[in-house]
Amino acid sequence: MARNKKKPLPLLENVTIAACAAEGKALARVDDKVVFVPFVVPGDVVDLQVKKKKKSYMEAVAVKLHAASPLRTQPMCSHYGVCGGCKWQCLRYEEQLKAKQQQVYDCLHRIGKVELPDFEPILGSAKIYGYRNKLEFGFSNKRWLTEEEVRQDVKYEVMDAVGFHITGAFDKILDIEECMLMDPINNLIRNDIRQYALSHGLEFYDLRQNCGLLRSLMIRTSNTGDLMFLVQFRIDTPEQQKQADDLMLHLSESFPQITSLLYVDNHKANDTFGDQEIHVVKGKDYIYEQMGDLRFKVGPKSFYQTNTEQAYELYKVVRTFAGLTGSELVYDLYTGTGTIANFVARQAQKVIGIEYVPEAIEDAKVNSEINKIDNTLFYAGDMKDLLNREFIEVHGRPDVIITDPPRAGMHQDVIDAILFAAPQKIVYVSCNPATQARDLQLLDAAYKVEKVQPVDMFPHTQHVENVVLLVRK
């Protein structure tokens, strides 16, 4: 019996893109079906090649642009459309802001059932390029080939690459010549390492086999002029140790602007290094960031907002929403390196910060010392385990809770603890309006939303931060 052949997926001609959608895509509507399309903007008229067809939706790519939307702009990055990191570069920035504002509104209204009495216009970023203070790049001996390179049907002698992982191909790296999201120093150092590694025969990492000397690199810049550079190696032999040492010496001599030069010898199957020893080659194992009149110590394992200038605007919103008078006890949940806790401490009687990462809590304590702040306490532990009734009874019921959880939002146990603590105000900072909206719904029995302020931390991406003020009913 012959197998049923799959029907070829259709080509949709002269389709007008209708709106921005989730995950940085846009959408069109064809025959009562939604079609999700990357790298197009509302108003574009395009031919679409369907790549996936489901009962209620399709996924497609644009294969021909018939008419460009007035909302379209020329992407600046030469890797645009392949890298996948800045999907909205083709959309004018003012339109990106409108889309993000709508995203927040839709999530809070649809998921959180939130009435929005005071929904402030989104705060745009002063910088839309060069705004990041941190980037990470991976090494691979299996370079991702672009469609054009594949069509050429050439056997490439050099398949080593340093750049960004390709979505859906965990062992493939797109070789990056220029990333415009950070100070140009990132391109100088990364391209120098590639040239040095290729000329000296250094082995690029094989993610499938978990072998190879060069694994990844991380660059942190700061507004104080500090520059941190960390290389992850996998060192299996004395020869590889010498190669690693020689590379670090080369970096130290070639880039005197590096103030913190570090490396990690990581033998795990993944590149996370929170549990790994940091080796200092030059300088200290930290850098400093300045925010207003405060100075923050940031280590290689520390979380710090990657858009420094816009983080200052974000924290000012938090402080305004908290409305502190100097007499309040404040809990700062998911405090990280204590940036928000220290930022509001001078307007409060006491601030207690809680964070999962012990190294971040140590940095938070140091940050209080550096800034001569003596009314903070910091605790390390899993939030859902540490923040319980006993903790609240020992330290007191807070007047204000500030919470800035990860993308997954808050655990039910944390929400229950907040409801038990019964603060007068909750200031909820989120990088994921969908999970924030879910949590707001869970808090709805005791709290109402009074203010909402979206903040754009990541131009050219679909990501948006949102600050919500809740007050007790």
mmCIF file of N, CA, C and O in Angstrom, residues 12 15 17 19-28 34-41 46-49 58-63 87-88:
data_model
loop_
_atom_site.group_PDB
_atom_site.id
_atom_site.type_symbol
_atom_site.label_atom_id
_atom_site.label_comp_id
_atom_site.label_asym_id
_atom_site.label_seq_id
_atom_site.Cartn_x
_atom_site.Cartn_y
_atom_site.Cartn_z
ATOM 1 N N LEU A 12 1.316 31.893 -0.127
ATOM 2 C CA LEU A 12 0.253 32.899 0.012
ATOM 3 C C LEU A 12 0.746 34.198 -0.604
ATOM 4 O O LEU A 12 1.761 34.748 -0.173
ATOM 5 N N VAL A 15 -0.107 39.248 0.611
ATOM 6 C CA VAL A 15 -0.718 39.271 1.937
ATOM 7 C C VAL A 15 -0.268 40.539 2.665
ATOM 8 O O VAL A 15 0.924 40.865 2.678
ATOM 9 N N ILE A 17 0.441 42.409 6.076
ATOM 10 C CA ILE A 17 0.721 42.131 7.483
ATOM 11 C C ILE A 17 -0.139 43.061 8.335
ATOM 12 O O ILE A 17 -0.165 44.285 8.123
ATOM 13 N N ALA A 19 -0.485 43.155 12.129
ATOM 14 C CA ALA A 19 -0.125 43.657 13.461
ATOM 15 C C ALA A 19 1.120 42.951 13.967
ATOM 16 O O ALA A 19 1.544 41.923 13.422
ATOM 17 N N CYS A 20 1.698 43.496 15.029
ATOM 18 C CA CYS A 20 2.782 42.824 15.741
ATOM 19 C C CYS A 20 2.186 41.706 16.591
ATOM 20 O O CYS A 20 1.044 41.779 17.042
ATOM 21 N N ALA A 21 2.979 40.674 16.824
ATOM 22 C CA ALA A 21 2.505 39.516 17.584
ATOM 23 C C ALA A 21 3.552 39.131 18.622
ATOM 24 O O ALA A 21 4.533 39.852 18.851
ATOM 25 N N ALA A 22 3.346 37.982 19.244
ATOM 26 C CA ALA A 22 4.250 37.519 20.293
ATOM 27 C C ALA A 22 5.578 37.072 19.705
ATOM 28 O O ALA A 22 5.699 36.792 18.515
ATOM 29 N N GLU A 23 6.599 37.011 20.586
ATOM 30 C CA GLU A 23 7.932 36.492 20.259
ATOM 31 C C GLU A 23 8.607 37.275 19.144
ATOM 32 O O GLU A 23 9.427 36.740 18.396
ATOM 33 N N GLY A 24 8.251 38.545 18.996
ATOM 34 C CA GLY A 24 8.891 39.384 17.999
ATOM 35 C C GLY A 24 8.418 39.154 16.584
ATOM 36 O O GLY A 24 8.994 39.693 15.637
ATOM 37 N N LYS A 25 7.371 38.380 16.412
ATOM 38 C CA LYS A 25 6.825 38.131 15.086
ATOM 39 C C LYS A 25 5.710 39.129 14.780
ATOM 40 O O LYS A 25 5.301 39.912 15.629
ATOM 41 N N ALA A 26 5.222 39.070 13.550
ATOM 42 C CA ALA A 26 4.033 39.816 13.162
ATOM 43 C C ALA A 26 2.984 38.810 12.709
ATOM 44 O O ALA A 26 3.260 37.609 12.625
ATOM 45 N N LEU A 27 1.787 39.310 12.448
ATOM 46 C CA LEU A 27 0.744 38.382 12.030
ATOM 47 C C LEU A 27 -0.066 38.946 10.873
ATOM 48 O O LEU A 27 -0.181 40.157 10.698
ATOM 49 N N ALA A 28 -0.608 38.014 10.118
ATOM 50 C CA ALA A 28 -1.561 38.324 9.056
ATOM 51 C C ALA A 28 -2.748 37.391 9.228
ATOM 52 O O ALA A 28 -2.695 36.415 9.992
ATOM 53 N N VAL A 34 -4.897 32.759 11.431
ATOM 54 C CA VAL A 34 -3.804 33.665 11.767
ATOM 55 C C VAL A 34 -2.508 33.075 11.229
ATOM 56 O O VAL A 34 -2.249 31.878 11.383
ATOM 57 N N VAL A 35 -1.688 33.915 10.607
ATOM 58 C CA VAL A 35 -0.393 33.485 10.092
ATOM 59 C C VAL A 35 0.684 34.295 10.808
ATOM 60 O O VAL A 35 0.671 35.531 10.761
ATOM 61 N N PHE A 36 1.601 33.600 11.481
ATOM 62 C CA PHE A 36 2.689 34.260 12.197
ATOM 63 C C PHE A 36 3.922 34.326 11.293
ATOM 64 O O PHE A 36 4.327 33.313 10.717
ATOM 65 N N VAL A 37 4.528 35.524 11.215
ATOM 66 C CA VAL A 37 5.621 35.754 10.271
ATOM 67 C C VAL A 37 6.725 36.562 10.947
ATOM 68 O O VAL A 37 6.449 37.625 11.515
ATOM 69 N N PRO A 38 7.984 36.118 10.896
ATOM 70 C CA PRO A 38 9.081 36.922 11.443
ATOM 71 C C PRO A 38 9.609 37.931 10.427
ATOM 72 O O PRO A 38 9.423 37.771 9.212
ATOM 73 N N PHE A 39 10.246 38.965 10.924
ATOM 74 C CA PHE A 39 11.011 39.923 10.113
ATOM 75 C C PHE A 39 10.159 40.704 9.117
ATOM 76 O O PHE A 39 10.625 41.061 8.038
ATOM 77 N N VAL A 40 8.917 40.943 9.477
ATOM 78 C CA VAL A 40 8.053 41.829 8.701
ATOM 79 C C VAL A 40 7.375 42.783 9.677
ATOM 80 O O VAL A 40 7.408 42.566 10.893
ATOM 81 N N VAL A 41 6.736 43.847 9.145
ATOM 82 C CA VAL A 41 6.101 44.836 10.010
ATOM 83 C C VAL A 41 4.681 45.094 9.512
ATOM 84 O O VAL A 41 4.367 44.844 8.339
ATOM 85 N N VAL A 46 3.343 41.216 1.246
ATOM 86 C CA VAL A 46 4.370 40.203 0.980
ATOM 87 C C VAL A 46 3.751 38.911 0.452
ATOM 88 O O VAL A 46 2.558 38.650 0.608
ATOM 89 N N ASP A 47 4.615 38.106 -0.173
ATOM 90 C CA ASP A 47 4.276 36.712 -0.451
ATOM 91 C C ASP A 47 4.828 35.877 0.697
ATOM 92 O O ASP A 47 5.979 36.086 1.133
ATOM 93 N N LEU A 48 4.038 34.932 1.167
ATOM 94 C CA LEU A 48 4.414 34.123 2.319
ATOM 95 C C LEU A 48 4.485 32.651 1.945
ATOM 96 O O LEU A 48 3.534 32.099 1.368
ATOM 97 N N GLN A 49 5.614 32.024 2.292
ATOM 98 C CA GLN A 49 5.737 30.583 2.145
ATOM 99 C C GLN A 49 5.411 29.936 3.490
ATOM 100 O O GLN A 49 6.104 30.158 4.480
ATOM 101 N N MET A 58 -1.120 29.278 11.124
ATOM 102 C CA MET A 58 -0.004 28.860 10.276
ATOM 103 C C MET A 58 1.234 29.660 10.652
ATOM 104 O O MET A 58 1.129 30.755 11.214
ATOM 105 N N GLU A 59 2.405 29.124 10.334
ATOM 106 C CA GLU A 59 3.666 29.845 10.460
ATOM 107 C C GLU A 59 4.280 29.930 9.067
ATOM 108 O O GLU A 59 4.266 28.950 8.316
ATOM 109 N N ALA A 60 4.805 31.103 8.737
ATOM 110 C CA ALA A 60 5.317 31.309 7.378
ATOM 111 C C ALA A 60 6.505 32.248 7.405
ATOM 112 O O ALA A 60 6.780 32.904 8.429
ATOM 113 N N VAL A 61 7.207 32.310 6.273
ATOM 114 C CA VAL A 61 8.286 33.286 6.095
ATOM 115 C C VAL A 61 7.982 34.108 4.845
ATOM 116 O O VAL A 61 7.360 33.621 3.900
ATOM 117 N N ALA A 62 8.409 35.355 4.884
ATOM 118 C CA ALA A 62 8.213 36.223 3.719
ATOM 119 C C ALA A 62 9.258 35.894 2.669
ATOM 120 O O ALA A 62 10.462 35.866 2.962
ATOM 121 N N VAL A 63 8.825 35.651 1.448
ATOM 122 C CA VAL A 63 9.747 35.315 0.359
ATOM 123 C C VAL A 63 9.817 36.432 -0.683
ATOM 124 O O VAL A 63 10.715 36.425 -1.536
ATOM 125 N N LYS A 87 14.697 41.053 16.521
ATOM 126 C CA LYS A 87 13.719 40.814 15.455
ATOM 127 C C LYS A 87 13.014 42.080 14.989
ATOM 128 O O LYS A 87 12.475 42.117 13.890
ATOM 129 N N TRP A 88 12.980 43.114 15.824
ATOM 130 C CA TRP A 88 12.235 44.319 15.478
ATOM 131 C C TRP A 88 13.106 45.439 14.928
ATOM 132 O O TRP A 88 12.674 46.585 14.865
#
